[in-house]
Amino acid sequence: DIACYCDYSLEKFRKWLNAKYGGLEGLNTAWNERFRSFSEVHPPNRPLRAWGKYKPWLDWRAFCDDNLAEWVGFVSNALKKGDPNHPTHTNLLFHQILYNQPAVGADTWKMAKVVDTLGVSIYLWTQGGGDFPWCFSQIIDTVRSAAESEGKDAWVTELQGGPTIWAHSKSVTPSSKQIELWAWQTVARGGKGLIYWLWRPRIGNVHSGWENNEFGLVSKDGELRPRAEAAGRACRTITENTELFLNARPNAKVAILQSQTCKNAAASEIPDETVFHPYEGQRRYYAQSQLGAYKILWEEKIPCDFINPPSIAAGMLNRYEVLIMPFTYMLDELSANAIKNFVRKGGCVIADFGCAMKDEYGAVHLVSPGFGLDEVFGAYSYDIETPDDEEFLKVKLGTEWPIFKVNLPLYAFREILRPYDKAKVIGEFINGEPAVIENRFGEGRTILVGTLMFQSYLLKGGEWRTFVQKLLHSEGVKSPIDIENTPPKLWRNIEVGFLDHKDGRTKVVVLLNHNREDADISVKMQNVCSVIDLETRSELPLEKIDENAYLKIVIKGKSARVLKVAKY
């Protein structure tokens, strides 16, 4: 833990609490204490599982987030006073975003407020568990979402350029294909800049240390290696099409709720939360639920953003059609009211186990989902039971043929739901208790699932992805393009980046093949008049049938095809 307990931090924490609670009386009420003055207030020095106090610990973590953002903002402002012509930038660590590392004290959205561009360092292979391409994309989409919420751009500030020997938990030299693929993955997710770390490895006494002779795109003597040539190929095409890429962005209709409060609490309540691997650890309810939700959308080629509770409370949810709430077990009243209005006006919300079980201070609601969201979801949580390892629930979707009927694996919990009169039970546990509730509220629709469905998909697979896909399709949310005639195993690891240019007619489509085998695919798009391969600068032949345009294309293993698409 890198939290600072010095006298200056202590005094600043007391002032922060005074501002938050409006004085000592408010603090005493919130913390259930009897302080006589703020001089008696000290931050907790033990996490929740070591009998630390709950609200003080959450406040301490929130203060650390605010404090770091304030200091980064202080440095940014100081730099701009001396040089007002250049943008300021800070980069986050990928594992604090992808996994759950609140000890770092960095809230992605708060950091986006205090600099001109927001970045991230990604060393997924050497510190993050291995080759998980959807994890790479999730990192960038998170940083991009936070940056764009402030009208700013996102970068990959450090992208591994060469070998690791000692510095990280795993010794890996990325191939030249992987070096190039990462560049296009950055573009595909809407990143606006990337920096390889680094050109030449550090050598000699001046650069002696832990990471010397590591990360270089070129050899120690500066000789070009295939890695450098691959980076050059990608960056040359990017630079030649700067205007196109800078003015094209993802246009997501789906948002995944990501809460720093949930992250801070979960990492303190559940030790497994802080593991540096997507699949390891069995009680990582929050981190793995986020991973599972994103993985479903990534595999379905459906663009998505992340959104945090303050952005929801500020009205930003209205730009989306669907909100996904993976294990959102803590939620504030302002965000709950905004979600209620979102559904009332026609939005769709998909949530799973523990939805709004607690408020943002950790107090459990007597009726949950709390703050009136039980009415929105048409049900309340009645009881929590433990399922068998191989247990499943039965779900039925649709009233017209073909009806989707399937058994879906449970994970960790069987949450018994009690539906209200107008709600519809569309899924049951094997004991016949309600498991999935569909409800109409105002002009919108909600789905509440009584198990950790997103974590279940990550760890167990099954048909959860198809279940979510059918829910999204019923809301008119689909992938912008269809990839046809591709074996399922290959299809799952083909990534699609789809960017809308601000001119309204031009699209950028990035097709990434994360398989080792070549992929011979057929791409179906609508209302397309021409497609240009940006690397070869050649126009590709299209077969047009009615409003559909079909493109047959080969993507070599661990490679990308980058297309400029003009629409009618």
XYZ file of C-alpha atoms in Angstrom:
568
model
C 0.000 0.000 0.000
C 1.439 3.377 -0.992
C -0.927 5.516 1.116
C 0.853 8.249 3.060
C 0.217 8.687 6.805
C 2.482 11.691 7.406
C 1.332 14.698 9.465
C 0.577 16.734 6.337
C -1.608 13.971 4.879
C -3.330 13.570 8.234
C -4.181 17.262 8.418
C -5.406 17.292 4.845
C -7.577 14.216 5.503
C -9.208 15.972 8.463
C -10.008 18.999 6.305
C -11.412 16.688 3.626
C -13.698 15.037 6.195
C -14.796 18.403 7.560
C -15.797 19.518 4.060
C -17.562 16.241 3.291
C -19.605 15.955 6.496
C -20.070 19.631 7.306
C -18.333 19.495 10.656
C -17.548 17.188 13.533
C -21.152 16.301 14.337
C -21.748 14.998 10.827
C -18.541 12.974 10.956
C -19.470 11.465 14.334
C -22.844 10.427 12.962
C -21.338 8.881 9.828
C -18.539 7.052 11.622
C -20.550 6.260 14.768
C -17.898 7.980 16.885
C -17.740 10.546 19.684
C -14.799 12.705 18.630
C -14.457 15.910 20.642
C -12.267 17.595 18.035
C -10.758 16.840 14.644
C -7.377 16.398 16.331
C -8.679 13.024 17.555
C -9.442 11.832 14.024
C -6.937 9.458 12.432
C -7.129 7.472 9.194
C -7.508 3.709 9.564
C -4.268 1.780 9.207
C -5.799 -1.662 8.819
C -8.005 -2.864 5.958
C -11.549 -4.025 6.527
C -10.653 -7.685 6.816
C -8.209 -6.866 9.615
C -11.050 -5.361 11.682
C -10.602 -1.940 10.221
C -13.679 0.264 10.405
C -15.877 0.260 7.336
C -16.823 3.897 6.669
C -13.467 5.312 7.829
C -11.684 2.938 5.451
C -13.881 3.876 2.480
C -13.417 7.565 3.281
C -9.657 7.090 3.517
C -9.559 5.421 0.111
C -11.746 8.116 -1.435
C -9.479 10.767 0.075
C -6.391 9.053 -1.386
C -8.057 9.125 -4.822
C -8.868 12.828 -4.466
C -5.453 13.651 -3.054
C -3.500 12.025 -5.886
C -5.709 13.668 -8.516
C -5.195 17.033 -6.814
C -1.410 16.621 -6.800
C -1.328 15.595 -10.460
C -3.498 18.628 -11.208
C -1.095 20.827 -9.236
C 1.843 19.593 -11.329
C -0.169 20.008 -14.548
C -1.061 23.615 -13.712
C 2.519 24.419 -12.719
C 3.818 23.077 -16.030
C 1.262 25.043 -18.024
C 2.217 28.262 -16.279
C 5.747 27.781 -17.571
C 4.705 26.380 -20.947
C 1.086 27.099 -21.915
C 1.561 25.763 -25.463
C 2.007 22.062 -24.771
C -0.571 19.637 -23.311
C -0.023 17.873 -20.018
C -0.392 14.138 -19.668
C -0.378 11.436 -17.008
C -0.400 7.690 -17.444
C -2.086 5.122 -15.246
C -1.019 1.541 -14.597
C -3.003 -1.053 -16.522
C -3.512 -3.405 -13.572
C -5.196 -0.743 -11.440
C -7.745 -0.408 -14.262
C -8.152 -3.988 -15.432
C -7.910 -5.722 -12.097
C -8.396 -3.964 -8.771
C -5.570 -1.997 -7.219
C -7.081 0.810 -5.129
C -3.891 0.981 -3.068
C -2.402 2.929 -5.986
C -4.887 5.694 -5.170
C -5.846 6.552 -8.748
C -9.448 7.063 -9.844
C -9.394 6.956 -13.658
C -12.184 9.522 -14.040
C -10.738 11.953 -11.495
C -7.335 11.782 -13.164
C -8.962 12.617 -16.504
C -10.192 15.911 -15.063
C -6.774 17.307 -14.151
C -4.657 16.768 -17.308
C -5.061 17.488 -21.012
C -4.678 13.874 -22.180
C -4.941 10.632 -20.226
C -2.736 7.604 -20.800
C -1.978 4.112 -19.587
C 1.039 1.821 -19.424
C 0.240 -1.683 -20.691
C 2.451 -4.696 -19.999
C -0.263 -7.319 -20.123
C 1.942 -10.269 -21.056
C 4.617 -9.654 -18.437
C 2.489 -8.509 -15.490
C -1.113 -9.223 -16.406
C -1.239 -12.974 -16.811
C -0.697 -13.542 -20.532
C -2.137 -13.095 -24.002
C -5.713 -11.944 -23.399
C -6.516 -9.562 -26.268
C -9.906 -8.551 -24.879
C -8.159 -7.409 -21.683
C -5.940 -5.078 -23.729
C -9.027 -3.609 -25.371
C -10.841 -3.235 -22.057
C -7.962 -1.200 -20.635
C -8.024 1.246 -23.544
C -11.825 1.511 -23.615
C -11.821 2.354 -19.900
C -9.191 5.088 -20.237
C -10.819 6.403 -23.419
C -14.246 6.541 -21.753
C -12.880 8.502 -18.809
C -10.965 10.888 -21.080
C -13.899 11.445 -23.447
C -16.206 12.201 -20.514
C -14.038 15.317 -20.104
C -13.747 15.996 -23.856
C -10.163 14.704 -23.962
C -8.114 12.056 -25.761
C -6.658 8.786 -24.514
C -3.184 7.422 -25.239
C -1.240 4.265 -24.636
C 1.725 5.979 -23.025
C 3.848 2.857 -22.603
C 3.549 -0.107 -24.942
C 6.074 -2.896 -24.497
C 8.701 -2.694 -27.226
C 11.040 -5.539 -26.342
C 12.153 -8.188 -23.874
C 11.703 -8.344 -20.126
C 14.267 -10.253 -18.074
C 13.948 -9.258 -14.420
C 11.644 -6.268 -14.164
C 8.249 -7.952 -14.314
C 6.719 -11.182 -13.099
C 7.182 -12.878 -16.474
C 10.038 -12.824 -19.005
C 8.535 -12.248 -22.455
C 9.734 -10.779 -25.756
C 6.747 -9.809 -27.929
C 6.938 -10.893 -31.558
C 7.056 -8.364 -34.373
C 3.490 -9.362 -35.289
C 2.327 -8.651 -31.761
C 4.085 -5.276 -31.726
C 2.163 -4.270 -34.858
C -1.116 -5.788 -33.668
C -1.019 -3.791 -30.414
C -0.687 -0.562 -32.386
C -3.798 -1.324 -34.419
C -5.658 -2.481 -31.330
C -4.973 0.937 -29.816
C -6.433 2.620 -32.902
C -9.390 0.214 -32.996
C -10.455 1.183 -29.464
C -10.225 4.914 -30.161
C -6.772 5.653 -28.752
C -5.243 8.839 -30.192
C -1.571 8.255 -29.452
C 0.884 5.511 -28.568
C 4.461 5.432 -27.367
C 6.572 2.270 -27.437
C 8.758 1.779 -24.408
C 11.453 2.019 -25.537
C 13.686 2.576 -28.578
C 17.031 1.243 -27.331
C 17.500 -0.660 -24.054
C 19.268 1.205 -21.285
C 22.969 0.338 -21.037
C 26.114 1.457 -19.209
C 26.651 2.850 -15.718
C 24.444 5.882 -16.297
C 21.455 3.614 -16.922
C 22.319 0.784 -14.553
C 19.400 -0.597 -12.610
C 16.532 -2.985 -12.487
C 15.220 -2.520 -16.041
C 18.484 -2.110 -17.937
C 18.859 -4.133 -21.148
C 15.068 -4.510 -21.330
C 12.121 -3.294 -23.458
C 14.128 -2.124 -26.491
C 12.663 -2.124 -30.003
C 16.257 -2.283 -31.297
C 19.359 -4.105 -30.099
C 21.848 -2.680 -27.590
C 24.014 -1.217 -30.361
C 21.017 0.407 -32.071
C 20.703 -2.173 -34.862
C 17.161 -2.465 -36.222
C 15.241 -5.543 -35.141
C 12.026 -6.906 -36.720
C 10.128 -5.421 -33.761
C 11.197 -1.901 -34.714
C 10.355 -2.465 -38.369
C 6.878 -3.735 -37.411
C 6.245 -0.717 -35.202
C 7.399 1.485 -38.056
C 4.978 -0.088 -40.520
C 1.976 0.504 -38.290
C 3.011 3.992 -37.235
C 3.739 5.018 -40.817
C 0.179 4.173 -41.869
C -1.217 5.890 -38.788
C 0.786 9.047 -39.501
C -0.247 9.085 -43.168
C -3.905 9.036 -42.077
C -3.665 11.350 -39.084
C -6.720 13.436 -39.959
C -8.852 10.335 -40.438
C -7.903 8.681 -37.138
C -7.956 11.831 -35.006
C -11.492 12.656 -36.110
C -12.987 9.168 -35.840
C -14.316 7.755 -32.581
C -16.267 4.739 -31.333
C -20.014 5.309 -31.223
C -21.238 3.007 -28.470
C -24.879 2.351 -27.625
C -23.982 0.276 -24.559
C -22.287 1.426 -21.358
C -20.844 -0.707 -18.559
C -21.108 0.877 -15.120
C -17.721 1.052 -13.377
C -17.650 2.314 -9.795
C -14.543 3.373 -7.897
C -16.528 2.987 -4.666
C -17.268 -0.646 -5.518
C -13.622 -1.199 -6.464
C -12.315 0.290 -3.224
C -14.757 -1.654 -1.066
C -14.388 -4.964 -2.913
C -10.589 -4.851 -2.765
C -10.797 -4.350 0.998
C -13.521 -6.906 1.642
C -12.254 -9.662 -0.667
C -8.484 -10.416 -0.741
C -8.754 -12.216 -4.107
C -9.742 -8.920 -5.779
C -6.131 -7.762 -6.131
C -4.782 -10.749 -8.129
C -2.897 -9.851 -11.347
C -4.657 -12.334 -13.634
C -8.095 -12.404 -15.283
C -8.918 -15.993 -14.305
C -7.106 -16.638 -11.017
C -8.847 -16.172 -7.658
C -12.348 -17.482 -7.030
C -13.897 -14.645 -4.983
C -13.053 -11.687 -7.204
C -16.691 -10.798 -7.579
C -16.262 -7.212 -8.750
C -13.153 -7.380 -10.943
C -14.164 -10.586 -12.700
C -17.742 -9.389 -13.208
C -16.370 -6.342 -15.019
C -14.085 -8.573 -17.080
C -16.899 -10.971 -17.955
C -19.309 -8.230 -19.026
C -16.718 -6.645 -21.301
C -15.637 -10.008 -22.731
C -19.211 -10.730 -23.844
C -19.450 -7.441 -25.751
C -15.932 -7.795 -27.176
C -16.669 -11.252 -28.541
C -19.990 -10.046 -29.957
C -18.146 -7.149 -31.693
C -20.480 -4.635 -30.014
C -18.816 -1.282 -29.185
C -19.138 -0.176 -25.578
C -18.099 2.589 -23.228
C -17.583 2.589 -19.489
C -19.440 5.074 -17.313
C -19.021 5.939 -13.637
C -21.697 6.997 -11.108
C -20.861 10.743 -11.175
C -21.231 10.725 -14.972
C -24.565 8.926 -14.619
C -25.750 11.443 -12.034
C -24.681 14.252 -14.414
C -26.986 12.938 -17.157
C -24.420 11.284 -19.447
C -26.353 8.014 -19.436
C -28.852 9.493 -21.882
C -26.438 9.055 -24.800
C -26.790 5.249 -24.517
C -29.561 2.737 -25.100
C -28.411 0.012 -22.685
C -26.681 0.117 -19.293
C -24.980 -3.007 -17.940
C -24.413 -3.172 -14.162
C -21.985 -6.016 -13.297
C -22.065 -6.731 -9.528
C -22.876 -3.094 -8.738
C -23.433 -3.819 -5.078
C -22.892 -0.224 -3.917
C -24.670 2.766 -5.458
C -25.533 6.326 -4.440
C -29.004 7.853 -4.559
C -28.276 10.423 -7.282
C -27.074 7.707 -9.657
C -30.019 5.470 -8.761
C -32.450 8.282 -9.591
C -30.686 8.919 -12.907
C -30.923 5.219 -13.774
C -34.617 5.285 -12.893
C -35.176 8.233 -15.259
C -33.099 6.533 -17.959
C -35.386 3.485 -17.915
C -38.540 5.573 -17.637
C -37.569 7.348 -20.880
C -36.944 4.113 -22.782
C -33.538 2.832 -21.712
C -32.692 -0.778 -20.917
C -30.734 -1.919 -17.835
C -29.219 -5.383 -17.350
C -28.017 -6.187 -13.817
C -26.983 -9.265 -11.873
C -26.492 -10.397 -8.278
C -26.301 -7.816 -5.507
C -27.603 -4.876 -7.527
C -27.663 -1.758 -5.276
C -27.493 -3.936 -2.171
C -25.729 -1.128 -0.276
C -25.487 2.628 -0.469
C -22.162 4.309 -1.224
C -21.212 4.195 2.473
C -21.749 0.441 2.755
C -25.114 0.516 4.554
C -27.341 -2.381 3.465
C -30.811 -1.487 2.206
C -33.763 -3.248 3.824
C -35.235 -3.504 0.327
C -32.796 -3.986 -2.516
C -32.119 -2.942 -5.211
C -32.137 0.205 -3.094
C -33.264 3.801 -3.551
C -36.434 2.683 -5.324
C -34.686 0.611 -7.977
C -36.716 -2.395 -6.825
C -39.686 -0.746 -8.567
C -37.616 -0.236 -11.701
C -36.533 -3.890 -11.781
C -39.965 -5.124 -10.690
C -38.508 -7.298 -7.943
C -36.589 -7.314 -4.690
C -33.912 -9.571 -3.235
C -35.494 -12.008 -0.785
C -32.690 -14.374 0.225
C -29.206 -15.565 -0.750
C -28.269 -19.241 -0.989
C -25.208 -21.212 -2.073
C -25.606 -23.262 -5.264
C -23.814 -26.479 -6.095
C -20.757 -26.114 -8.320
C -22.519 -27.524 -11.372
C -25.901 -25.929 -10.705
C -27.711 -23.963 -13.397
C -30.813 -21.866 -13.938
C -33.385 -22.290 -16.684
C -34.200 -19.267 -18.818
C -36.727 -18.677 -21.576
C -36.632 -15.628 -23.854
C -39.148 -14.545 -26.470
C -42.720 -15.344 -27.404
C -42.183 -15.957 -31.116
C -40.268 -18.742 -32.801
C -37.447 -19.488 -32.260
C -37.809 -19.271 -28.475
C -34.468 -19.188 -26.636
C -34.523 -21.856 -23.915
C -31.272 -22.809 -22.229
C -29.602 -23.811 -18.963
C -27.140 -21.196 -17.668
C -24.428 -21.946 -15.070
C -24.600 -20.210 -11.690
C -21.640 -18.725 -9.900
C -21.160 -18.231 -6.141
C -24.725 -17.192 -5.282
C -28.338 -18.113 -5.789
C -30.220 -14.881 -5.069
C -33.917 -15.557 -4.576
C -35.897 -12.757 -6.209
C -39.476 -11.839 -5.397
C -41.213 -10.291 -8.430
C -43.878 -7.604 -8.209
C -47.243 -8.074 -9.886
C -46.472 -6.709 -13.354
C -42.979 -8.200 -13.659
C -42.318 -11.348 -15.658
C -40.271 -14.323 -14.458
C -38.208 -15.491 -17.439
C -35.754 -17.692 -15.534
C -35.948 -20.101 -12.611
C -33.494 -21.924 -10.386
C -33.718 -25.714 -10.342
C -35.828 -25.503 -7.169
C -38.418 -23.410 -9.008
C -37.568 -20.104 -7.314
C -37.458 -16.966 -9.540
C -33.969 -16.353 -10.933
C -34.371 -13.856 -13.804
C -36.919 -11.030 -13.787
C -37.944 -8.940 -16.790
C -39.835 -5.725 -16.094
C -41.301 -2.793 -18.004
C -40.927 0.562 -16.291
C -42.189 3.637 -18.097
C -41.011 3.331 -21.692
C -38.042 1.136 -20.788
C -37.097 -2.363 -19.781
C -34.971 -4.054 -17.119
C -33.468 -7.498 -16.608
C -32.389 -8.632 -13.121
C -30.449 -11.901 -12.747
C -30.036 -13.605 -9.366
C -26.479 -14.837 -9.774
C -23.088 -13.468 -10.834
C -23.764 -14.049 -14.524
C -20.832 -12.031 -15.850
C -18.312 -13.712 -13.563
C -19.939 -17.035 -14.439
C -19.352 -16.368 -18.137
C -15.711 -15.471 -17.544
C -14.954 -18.576 -15.470
C -17.464 -21.137 -16.751
C -18.547 -19.987 -20.191
C -21.874 -21.468 -21.187
C -24.630 -19.598 -22.992
C -24.509 -16.356 -20.997
C -23.026 -14.551 -24.002
C -25.899 -15.682 -26.208
C -28.376 -14.648 -23.505
C -26.943 -11.113 -23.347
C -26.665 -10.951 -27.142
C -30.361 -11.729 -27.538
C -31.286 -9.107 -24.949
C -29.213 -6.496 -26.790
C -30.551 -7.490 -30.200
C -34.103 -7.133 -28.879
C -33.163 -3.526 -28.021
C -31.816 -2.952 -31.537
C -28.185 -3.008 -30.387
C -25.962 -5.101 -32.672
C -22.473 -5.172 -34.097
C -22.076 -2.557 -36.877
C -20.853 -5.342 -39.173
C -21.408 -9.086 -39.492
C -18.562 -11.551 -39.917
C -19.865 -14.605 -41.747
C -18.650 -18.067 -42.746
C -16.081 -18.230 -39.952
C -15.598 -21.198 -37.584
C -16.752 -20.266 -34.037
C -13.294 -20.779 -32.517
C -11.728 -18.351 -35.009
C -14.695 -15.943 -34.881
C -14.417 -15.501 -31.117
C -10.872 -14.115 -31.396
C -11.477 -11.762 -34.300
C -11.820 -8.234 -32.966
C -13.638 -5.425 -34.736
C -12.913 -1.766 -34.155
C -15.537 0.526 -35.652
C -14.980 4.284 -35.618
C -17.334 6.983 -36.902
C -15.708 9.985 -38.592
C -17.164 13.370 -37.752
C -18.080 13.946 -41.432
C -20.967 11.494 -40.951
C -20.148 9.386 -44.037
C -16.735 7.869 -43.384
C -16.064 4.915 -41.108
C -12.847 3.279 -39.994
C -13.084 -0.493 -39.624
C -10.148 -2.301 -38.012
C -10.278 -6.093 -38.312
C -7.847 -7.810 -35.932
C -7.112 -11.521 -36.049
C -5.818 -12.607 -32.643
C -5.655 -16.236 -33.764
C -2.403 -17.780 -34.928
C -4.183 -19.159 -38.003
C -5.147 -17.033 -41.000
C -8.822 -16.075 -41.169
C -10.614 -16.092 -44.527
C -13.797 -14.178 -43.745
C -16.793 -12.529 -45.334
C -17.811 -9.150 -43.915
C -21.357 -7.875 -44.369
C -21.969 -4.126 -44.109
C -24.935 -1.953 -45.018
C -25.158 1.100 -47.294
C -21.467 1.009 -48.225
C -20.248 2.417 -51.534
C -16.466 1.813 -51.252
C -13.782 0.239 -49.053
C -10.084 1.201 -49.163
C -7.281 -0.774 -47.506
C -5.235 1.938 -45.774
C -1.994 -0.042 -45.733
C -1.990 -0.958 -49.438
C -4.002 2.160 -50.460
C -6.075 -0.011 -52.779
C -9.844 -0.170 -53.190
C -11.260 -3.589 -52.356
C -13.957 -5.310 -54.454
C -17.472 -5.467 -53.002
C -20.423 -7.675 -53.854
C -23.611 -5.643 -53.421
C -27.023 -7.206 -52.856
C -29.789 -4.706 -52.090
C -28.555 -2.499 -49.210
C -25.915 -5.057 -48.173
C -22.274 -5.001 -49.265
C -20.146 -8.141 -48.886
C -16.368 -8.002 -48.578
C -14.256 -11.155 -48.783
C -10.949 -10.649 -47.052
C -8.071 -12.654 -45.571
C -6.508 -11.574 -42.280
C -3.232 -13.324 -41.563
C -2.668 -14.774 -38.116
C -1.799 -12.179 -35.446
C -2.386 -9.392 -37.963
C -4.844 -6.626 -38.791
C -6.566 -5.130 -41.823
C -7.406 -1.431 -41.585
C -10.196 -0.172 -43.817
C -11.613 3.212 -44.758
C -15.305 2.744 -45.489
C -17.439 5.282 -47.353
C -21.209 5.061 -46.882
C -23.993 6.363 -49.102
